[in-house]
Coordinates of C-alpha atoms and ligand atoms in Angstrom, one line a residue:
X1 CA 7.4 -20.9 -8.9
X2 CA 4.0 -19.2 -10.5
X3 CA 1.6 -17.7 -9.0
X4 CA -1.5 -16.6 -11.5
X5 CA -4.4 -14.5 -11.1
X6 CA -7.4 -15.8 -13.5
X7 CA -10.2 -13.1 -14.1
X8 CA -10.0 -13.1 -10.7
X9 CA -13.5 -11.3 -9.6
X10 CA -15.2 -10.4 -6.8
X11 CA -18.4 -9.0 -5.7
X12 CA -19.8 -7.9 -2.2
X13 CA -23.8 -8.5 -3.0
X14 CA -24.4 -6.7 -6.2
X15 CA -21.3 -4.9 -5.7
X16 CA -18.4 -5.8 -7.9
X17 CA -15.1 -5.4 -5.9
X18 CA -12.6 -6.8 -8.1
X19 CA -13.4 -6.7 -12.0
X20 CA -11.3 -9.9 -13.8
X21 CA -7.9 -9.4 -13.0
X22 CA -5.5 -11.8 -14.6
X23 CA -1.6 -11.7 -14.2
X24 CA 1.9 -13.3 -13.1
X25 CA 3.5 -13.2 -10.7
X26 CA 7.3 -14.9 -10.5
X27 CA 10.0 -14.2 -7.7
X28 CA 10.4 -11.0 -6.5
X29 CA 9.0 -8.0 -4.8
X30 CA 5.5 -6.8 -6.1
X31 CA 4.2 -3.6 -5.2
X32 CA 0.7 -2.9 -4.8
X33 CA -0.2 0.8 -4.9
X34 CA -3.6 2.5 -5.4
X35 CA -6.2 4.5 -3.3
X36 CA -8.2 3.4 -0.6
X37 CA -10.6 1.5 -2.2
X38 CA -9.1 0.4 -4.8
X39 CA -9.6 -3.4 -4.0
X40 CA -5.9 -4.4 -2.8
X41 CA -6.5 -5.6 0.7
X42 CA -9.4 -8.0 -1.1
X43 CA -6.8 -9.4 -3.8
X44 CA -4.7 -10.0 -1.5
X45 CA -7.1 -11.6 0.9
X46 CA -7.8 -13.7 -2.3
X47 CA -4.0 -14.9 -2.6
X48 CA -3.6 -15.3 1.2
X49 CA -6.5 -17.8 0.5
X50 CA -9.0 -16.3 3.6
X51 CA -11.3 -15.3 0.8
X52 CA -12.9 -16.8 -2.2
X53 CA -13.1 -15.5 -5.6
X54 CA -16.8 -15.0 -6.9
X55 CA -15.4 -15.9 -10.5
X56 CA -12.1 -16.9 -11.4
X57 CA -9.0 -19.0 -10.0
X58 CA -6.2 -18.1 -8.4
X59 CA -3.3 -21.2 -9.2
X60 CA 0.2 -21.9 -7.8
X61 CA 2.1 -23.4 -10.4
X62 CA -0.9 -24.3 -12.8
X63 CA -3.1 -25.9 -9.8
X64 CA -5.9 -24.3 -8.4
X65 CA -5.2 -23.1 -5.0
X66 CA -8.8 -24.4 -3.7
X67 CA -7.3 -27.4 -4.9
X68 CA -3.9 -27.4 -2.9
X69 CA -5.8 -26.1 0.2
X70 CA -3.3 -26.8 3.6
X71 CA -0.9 -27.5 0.8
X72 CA -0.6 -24.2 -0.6
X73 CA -1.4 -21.9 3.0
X74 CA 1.6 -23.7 4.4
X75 CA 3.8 -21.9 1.6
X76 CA 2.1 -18.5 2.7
X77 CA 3.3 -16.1 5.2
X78 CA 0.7 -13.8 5.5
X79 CA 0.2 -10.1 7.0
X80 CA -3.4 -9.0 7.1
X81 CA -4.2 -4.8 7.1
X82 CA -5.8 -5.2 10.7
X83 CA -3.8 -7.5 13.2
X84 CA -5.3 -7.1 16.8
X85 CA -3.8 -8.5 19.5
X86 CA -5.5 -8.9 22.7
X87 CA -5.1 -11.3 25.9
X88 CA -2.0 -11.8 28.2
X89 CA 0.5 -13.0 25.2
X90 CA 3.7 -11.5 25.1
X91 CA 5.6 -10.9 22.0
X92 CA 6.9 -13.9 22.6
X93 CA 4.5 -16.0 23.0
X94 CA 2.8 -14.4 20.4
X95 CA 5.4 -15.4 17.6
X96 CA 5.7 -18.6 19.5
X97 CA 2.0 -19.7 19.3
X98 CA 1.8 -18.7 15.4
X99 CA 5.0 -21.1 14.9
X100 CA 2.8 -23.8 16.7
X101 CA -0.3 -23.0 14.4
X102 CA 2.5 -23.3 11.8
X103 CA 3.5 -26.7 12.8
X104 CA 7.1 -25.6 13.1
X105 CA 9.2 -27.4 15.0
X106 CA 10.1 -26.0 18.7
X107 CA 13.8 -25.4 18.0
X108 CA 13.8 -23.9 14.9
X109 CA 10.9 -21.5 15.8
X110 CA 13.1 -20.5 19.2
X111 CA 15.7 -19.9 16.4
X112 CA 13.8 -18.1 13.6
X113 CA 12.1 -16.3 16.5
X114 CA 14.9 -15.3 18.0
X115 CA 16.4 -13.9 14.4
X116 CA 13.5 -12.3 13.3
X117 CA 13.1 -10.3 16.7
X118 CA 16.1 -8.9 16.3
X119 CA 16.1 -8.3 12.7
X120 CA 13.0 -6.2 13.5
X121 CA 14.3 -4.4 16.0
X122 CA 12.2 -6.3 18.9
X123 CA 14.6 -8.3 20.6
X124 CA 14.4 -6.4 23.7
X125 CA 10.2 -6.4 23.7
X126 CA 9.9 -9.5 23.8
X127 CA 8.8 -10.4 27.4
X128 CA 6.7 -7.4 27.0
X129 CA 2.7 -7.9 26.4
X130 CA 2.0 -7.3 23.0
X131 CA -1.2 -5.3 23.6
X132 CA 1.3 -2.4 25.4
X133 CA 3.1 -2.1 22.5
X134 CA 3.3 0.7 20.0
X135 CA 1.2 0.5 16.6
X136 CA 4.9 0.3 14.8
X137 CA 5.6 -2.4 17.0
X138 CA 2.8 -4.4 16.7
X139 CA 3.2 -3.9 13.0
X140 CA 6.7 -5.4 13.5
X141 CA 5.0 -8.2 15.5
X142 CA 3.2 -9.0 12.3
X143 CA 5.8 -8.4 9.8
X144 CA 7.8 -11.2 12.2
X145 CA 5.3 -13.3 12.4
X146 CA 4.5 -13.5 8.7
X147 CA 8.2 -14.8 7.8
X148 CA 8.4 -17.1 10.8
X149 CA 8.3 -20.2 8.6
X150 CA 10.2 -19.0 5.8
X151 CA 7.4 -18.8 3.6
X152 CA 7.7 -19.1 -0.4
X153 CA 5.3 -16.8 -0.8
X154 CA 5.1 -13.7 1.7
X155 CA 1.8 -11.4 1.8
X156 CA 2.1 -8.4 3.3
X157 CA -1.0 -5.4 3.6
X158 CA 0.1 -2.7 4.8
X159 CA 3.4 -3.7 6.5
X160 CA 4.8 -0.3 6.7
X161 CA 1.7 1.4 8.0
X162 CA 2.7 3.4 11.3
X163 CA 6.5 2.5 11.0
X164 CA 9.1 5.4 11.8
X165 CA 11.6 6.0 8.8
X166 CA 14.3 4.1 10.1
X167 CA 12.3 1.0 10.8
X168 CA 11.0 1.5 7.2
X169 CA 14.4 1.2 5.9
X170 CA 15.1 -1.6 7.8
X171 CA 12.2 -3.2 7.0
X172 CA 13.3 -2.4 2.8
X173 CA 16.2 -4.1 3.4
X174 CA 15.1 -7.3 5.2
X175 CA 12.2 -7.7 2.1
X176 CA 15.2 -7.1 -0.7
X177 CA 17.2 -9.8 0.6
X178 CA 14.3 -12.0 1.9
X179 CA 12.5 -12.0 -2.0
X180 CA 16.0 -13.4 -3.8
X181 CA 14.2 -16.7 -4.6
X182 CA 10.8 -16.0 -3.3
X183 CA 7.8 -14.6 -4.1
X184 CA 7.0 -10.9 -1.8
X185 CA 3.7 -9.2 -2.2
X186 CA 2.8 -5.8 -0.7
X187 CA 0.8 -3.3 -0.3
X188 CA 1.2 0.4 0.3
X189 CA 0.5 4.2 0.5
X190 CA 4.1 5.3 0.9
X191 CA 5.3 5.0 -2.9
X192 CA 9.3 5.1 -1.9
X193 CA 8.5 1.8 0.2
X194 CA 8.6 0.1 -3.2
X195 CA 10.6 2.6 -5.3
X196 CA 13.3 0.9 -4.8
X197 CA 13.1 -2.9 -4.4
X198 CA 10.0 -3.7 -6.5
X199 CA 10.6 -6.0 -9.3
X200 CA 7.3 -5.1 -10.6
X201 CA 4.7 -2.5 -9.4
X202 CA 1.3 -2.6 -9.7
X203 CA -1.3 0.1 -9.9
X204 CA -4.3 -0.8 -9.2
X205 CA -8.2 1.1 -9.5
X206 CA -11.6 0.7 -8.7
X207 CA -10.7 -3.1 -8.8
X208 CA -8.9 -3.6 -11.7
X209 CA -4.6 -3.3 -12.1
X210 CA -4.4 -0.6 -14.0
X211 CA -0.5 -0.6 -15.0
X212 CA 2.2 -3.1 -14.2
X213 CA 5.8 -1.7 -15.2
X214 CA 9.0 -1.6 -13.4
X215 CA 9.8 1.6 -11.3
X216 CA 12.3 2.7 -14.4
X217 CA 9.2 2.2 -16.5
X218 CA 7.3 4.6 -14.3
X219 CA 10.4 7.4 -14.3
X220 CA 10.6 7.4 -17.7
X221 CA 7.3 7.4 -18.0
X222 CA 7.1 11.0 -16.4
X223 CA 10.5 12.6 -18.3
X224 CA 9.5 16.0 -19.4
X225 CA 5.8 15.5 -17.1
X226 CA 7.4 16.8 -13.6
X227 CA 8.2 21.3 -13.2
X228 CA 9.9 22.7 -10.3
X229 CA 8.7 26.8 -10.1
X230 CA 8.4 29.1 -7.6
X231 CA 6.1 31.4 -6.0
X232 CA 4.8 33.0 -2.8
X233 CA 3.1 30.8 -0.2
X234 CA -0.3 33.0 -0.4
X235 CA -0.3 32.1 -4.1
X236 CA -0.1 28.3 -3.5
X237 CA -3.0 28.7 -1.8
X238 CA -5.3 28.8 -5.2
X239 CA -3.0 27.9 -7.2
X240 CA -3.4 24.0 -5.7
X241 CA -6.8 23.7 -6.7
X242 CA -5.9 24.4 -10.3
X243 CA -2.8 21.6 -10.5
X244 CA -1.6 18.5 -9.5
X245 CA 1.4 19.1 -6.9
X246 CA 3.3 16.5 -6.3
X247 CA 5.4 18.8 -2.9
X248 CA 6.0 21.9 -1.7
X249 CA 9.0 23.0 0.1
X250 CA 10.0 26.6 1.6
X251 CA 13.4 28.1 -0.4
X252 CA 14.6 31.5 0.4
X253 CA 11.6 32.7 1.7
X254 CA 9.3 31.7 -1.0
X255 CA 7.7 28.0 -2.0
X256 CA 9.0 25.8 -4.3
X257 CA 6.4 24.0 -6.1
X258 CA 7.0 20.5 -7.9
X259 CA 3.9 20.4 -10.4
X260 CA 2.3 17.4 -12.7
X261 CA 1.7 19.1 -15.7
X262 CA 1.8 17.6 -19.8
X263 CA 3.2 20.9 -20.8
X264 CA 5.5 23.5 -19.3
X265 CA 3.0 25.4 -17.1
X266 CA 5.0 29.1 -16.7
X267 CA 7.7 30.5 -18.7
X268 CA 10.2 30.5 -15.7
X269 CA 9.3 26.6 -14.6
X270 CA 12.5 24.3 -14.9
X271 CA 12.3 20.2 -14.8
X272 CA 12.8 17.9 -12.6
X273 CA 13.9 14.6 -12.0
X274 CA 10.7 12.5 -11.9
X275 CA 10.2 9.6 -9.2
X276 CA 7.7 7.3 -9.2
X277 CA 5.1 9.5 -6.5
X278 CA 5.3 11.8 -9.5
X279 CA 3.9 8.7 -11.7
X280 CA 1.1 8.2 -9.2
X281 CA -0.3 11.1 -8.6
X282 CA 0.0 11.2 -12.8
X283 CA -1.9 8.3 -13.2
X284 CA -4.6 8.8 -10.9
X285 CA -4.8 12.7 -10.0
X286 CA -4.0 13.8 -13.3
X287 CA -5.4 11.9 -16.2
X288 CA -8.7 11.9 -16.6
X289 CA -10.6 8.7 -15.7
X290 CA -11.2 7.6 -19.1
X291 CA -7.9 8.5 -20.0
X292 CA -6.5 6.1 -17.3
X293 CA -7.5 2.9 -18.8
Ligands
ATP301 N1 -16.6 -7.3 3.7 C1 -17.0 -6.4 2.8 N2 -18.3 -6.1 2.5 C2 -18.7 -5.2 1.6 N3 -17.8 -4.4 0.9 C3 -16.5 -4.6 1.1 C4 -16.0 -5.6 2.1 N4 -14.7 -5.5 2.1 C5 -14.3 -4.5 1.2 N5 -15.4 -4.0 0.7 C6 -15.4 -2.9 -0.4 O1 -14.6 -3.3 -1.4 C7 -13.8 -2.2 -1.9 C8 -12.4 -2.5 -1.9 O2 -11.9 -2.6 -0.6 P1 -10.4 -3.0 -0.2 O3 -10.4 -3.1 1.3 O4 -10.0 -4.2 -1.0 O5 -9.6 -1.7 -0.7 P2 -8.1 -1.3 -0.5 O6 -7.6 -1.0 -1.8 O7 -7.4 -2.3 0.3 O8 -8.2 0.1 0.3 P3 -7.3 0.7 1.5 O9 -6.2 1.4 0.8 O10 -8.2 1.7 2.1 O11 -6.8 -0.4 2.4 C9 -14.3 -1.0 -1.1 O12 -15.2 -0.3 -1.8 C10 -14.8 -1.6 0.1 O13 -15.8 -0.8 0.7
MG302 MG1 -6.5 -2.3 2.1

């Protein structure tokens, strides 16, 4: 399975959005990272096909997904950045309404309703009414009800967005084992969500995709880039207008500052083990704009 972006763009009146993005995408987890902004949630909207490209196709194994239409959005699952639930539903009927819209049939959707619940941690909440639940929760809701139908190709914005650590993890491992032979798409702010189980990870700026590289191809992009130094906390306080600091943590009563700098930046700095934060806040709070390309 293929799914290709062609000079994909997209403009809000005169305002261009997304600026001819073409690439590939094959099984596995994608990661989308990039600031707010950046034009994720509207490629994504573009793939989830709720929006139209101003120029361009988007095509699922060569064939235009205007094209494929119902076709193609019944091989979606699909997690918007805003969900809002309102009325009497429970979680329950929730899940068991978008299996209906699905078309899924009633005793598989008890059963993959029943899994999913449980594999995100909701089992118990499901007679509750979804509107009383948590912003994690409801987030949970989603993430459950975008895999309800085992869908080829699963679009998530967001999906971690207000979920505790440990649900985050969870959530990690559900995506690793869920994208073995199918496509996973998603977006975040919280780098480590991807670190580890993106096949590919996109970085993407003022509507173009800047870089697409493995996370190894990130690391190693930062070897000798990443400085560990200390100094006292009333120092940090300039000194963090003049660098990029990628964390700060107190050690033996001082601050231990992780810096993004090209070149050693004091004589006592030592360095560290980069991640791939380290190669984000590189590529877009570091380099120069032009630079960036
Ligand atoms: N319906 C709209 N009308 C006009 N402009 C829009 C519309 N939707 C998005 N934009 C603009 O398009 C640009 C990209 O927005 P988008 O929501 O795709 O960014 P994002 O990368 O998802 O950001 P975030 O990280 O904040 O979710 C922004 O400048 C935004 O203001
Ligand atoms: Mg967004």
């Amino acid at each position: 399975m293929e799914l290709q972006l062609d000079a994909v763009m997209k403009n809000y009146k005169s305002k261009q959005v997304l600026k001819g993005i073409t690439l590939t995408m094959g099984t596995g987890v994608y990661g989308l990272l990039g600031p707010n902004g950046a034009g994720k949630t509207t490629m994504i909207r573009m793939l989830a096909d709720v929006l139209r490209p101003t120029k361009g196709r988007i095509l699922y194994d060569g064939k235009d997904i205007r094209d494929l239409g119902d076709a193609y959005r019944a091989k979606i699952g699909y997690l918007p950045q805003d969900v809002s639930f309102y009325g009497d539903f429970t979680g329950r009927d929730y899940l068991e309404y978008s299996a209906a819209l699905k078309g899924m049939e009633k005793a598989r959707a008890k059963r993959r309703i029943e899994e999913l619940a449980r594999s995100v941690g909701l089992w118990e909440d499901l007679k509750r009414n979804c509107t009383a639940y948590s912003g994690g929760m409801q987030r949970r809701l989603g993430i459950a009800q975008a895999l309800l139908d085992d869908p080829e190709i699963l679009i998530l914005d967001e999906p971690t967005s207000g979920l505790d650590p440990h649900e985050r993890i969870k959530f990690r491992n559900i995506i690793s084992a869920y994208a073995k032979d199918r496509l996973v798409l998603l977006s975040t702010h919280i780098v480590s969500d991807v670190e580890q189980i993106a096949a590919q990870i996109m970085m993407m700026e003022h509507g173009h995709i800047r870089h697409i590289h493995t996370g190894g191809e990130y690391v190693h992009m930062m070897e000798g880039r990443v400085w560990l130094v200390e100094m006292p906390a009333d120092r940090l306080v300039d000194f963090q207008n003049q660098a990029v600091i990628s964390n700060v943590r107190a050690k033996d009563g001082c601050m231990e500052v992780r810096i993004i700098e090209e070149a050693k930046p004091f004589p006592d700095a030592v360095q560290a083990m980069p991640t791939l934060e380290d190669a984000y806040l590189y590529l877009f709070n570091y380099l120069p704009e032009k630079a960036r390309r």
